[in-house]
Structure formats: C-alpha cells, structure tokens
Coordinates of C-alpha atoms in Angstrom, one line a residue:
M1 CA 0.0 0.0 0.0
E2 CA 1.1 3.5 -0.7
G3 CA -0.2 6.9 0.3
A4 CA -2.3 7.3 -2.8
S5 CA -3.8 3.8 -2.4
I6 CA -7.5 3.6 -1.7
P7 CA -8.1 0.5 0.4
R8 CA -11.4 -1.2 0.9
L9 CA -12.5 -4.4 2.6
G10 CA -12.0 -7.5 0.4
R11 CA -14.8 -9.4 -1.2
G12 CA -17.1 -10.9 1.5
M13 CA -15.3 -9.1 4.3
K14 CA -17.3 -7.1 6.8
L15 CA -16.5 -5.1 9.9
R16 CA -19.2 -5.8 12.4
E17 CA -19.8 -5.2 16.1
D18 CA -20.4 -8.5 17.9
K19 CA -22.7 -7.2 20.7
A20 CA -22.9 -10.6 22.4
R21 CA -19.1 -10.6 23.0
D22 CA -18.9 -6.8 23.2
R23 CA -16.2 -6.5 20.6
W24 CA -15.7 -5.7 16.9
V25 CA -14.8 -8.4 14.4
V26 CA -13.9 -8.6 10.7
M27 CA -15.9 -11.5 9.3
G28 CA -15.4 -13.2 6.0
P29 CA -16.0 -16.5 4.3
E30 CA -15.0 -19.2 6.7
R31 CA -12.9 -16.8 8.8
M32 CA -13.0 -14.1 11.4
F33 CA -10.4 -11.6 12.8
V34 CA -10.6 -9.7 16.0
P35 CA -8.8 -6.4 15.6
D36 CA -7.1 -4.7 18.5
E37 CA -8.1 -1.1 19.3
I38 CA -5.5 0.4 17.0
A39 CA -6.4 -1.8 14.1
L40 CA -10.1 -1.1 14.7
E41 CA -9.4 2.7 14.3
V42 CA -7.7 2.1 11.0
L43 CA -10.4 -0.4 9.7
R44 CA -13.1 2.1 10.5
L45 CA -11.5 4.5 8.0
V46 CA -11.3 1.8 5.3
D47 CA -14.3 2.9 3.2
G48 CA -13.2 2.4 -0.4
A49 CA -13.1 6.2 -0.9
R50 CA -10.4 7.5 1.4
S51 CA -6.8 7.2 0.5
V52 CA -4.1 5.9 2.9
D53 CA -2.8 9.5 3.1
A54 CA -6.2 10.8 4.2
M55 CA -6.5 8.1 6.7
V56 CA -3.1 8.9 8.2
D57 CA -3.8 12.6 8.3
D58 CA -7.0 11.9 10.2
L59 CA -5.3 9.6 12.7
A60 CA -2.3 12.0 13.2
V61 CA -4.8 14.8 14.1
R62 CA -6.9 12.6 16.4
F63 CA -4.0 11.1 18.3
A64 CA -1.6 14.0 18.1
A65 CA 1.1 11.6 16.9
P66 CA 3.9 12.1 14.3
R67 CA 2.5 11.5 10.8
G68 CA 5.6 9.5 9.7
E69 CA 5.2 7.0 12.4
I70 CA 1.5 6.6 11.8
M71 CA 2.1 6.2 8.1
A72 CA 4.6 3.4 8.7
D73 CA 2.3 1.6 11.1
V74 CA -0.8 1.9 8.9
V75 CA 1.0 0.8 5.7
A76 CA 2.5 -2.2 7.5
M77 CA -0.9 -3.2 9.0
L78 CA -2.7 -2.7 5.6
D79 CA 0.0 -4.7 3.8
D80 CA -0.5 -7.6 6.3
L81 CA -4.3 -7.5 6.0
A82 CA -4.0 -7.3 2.2
A83 CA -1.8 -10.5 2.3
K84 CA -4.7 -12.2 4.2
G85 CA -7.3 -10.9 1.8
V86 CA -9.0 -8.7 4.3
V87 CA -8.3 -5.5 2.4
V88 CA -7.6 -4.7 -1.2
A89 CA -6.6 -1.5 -3.0

C-alpha cells in the first residue's frame, strides 16, 4: 500500500460489532479476525473512498502523533491485512 492507495475491505469481508461478545470483528467467508483497538481505528477508516494519506492525516490529528510513524504503522498493517485478503486497494 502507498499513500495514494484507496483501500477497501476485500470481497465478502465485513466489519461488524459483535454485541454478544462486546467487541468488533472482521468477518469473511469461513474466517474471522478480532482487531485490536489500533487496528479497529484504521479499519473504521477503510471505506473504499479514502486514501491511505487521508486516513493517516485523520489519525495524526486525532491522536496527536507524528505522521511519519503513523504512516509506517498503517501501511504495515494494511499490507499484512492485504496479504490475508482482508483489504484490497
């Protein structure tokens, strides 16, 4: 993933709140992921319209953190999720 990439959830993947277990999950065909709090903040921004740069800008403002560090973390996480088929660009 690069700054200009526009990620979206992969085919059949959905971010859902599991109210019974009081947590968010990413569900897909025959699999489920439970994102941690940081991954959840990023996944909430994955809408198929927003670029990685825009997501990083939003997170940098909300968490008052260095943009470069956030960019590295977000790209690494999205690359990992892309390898698993959770997100595509």
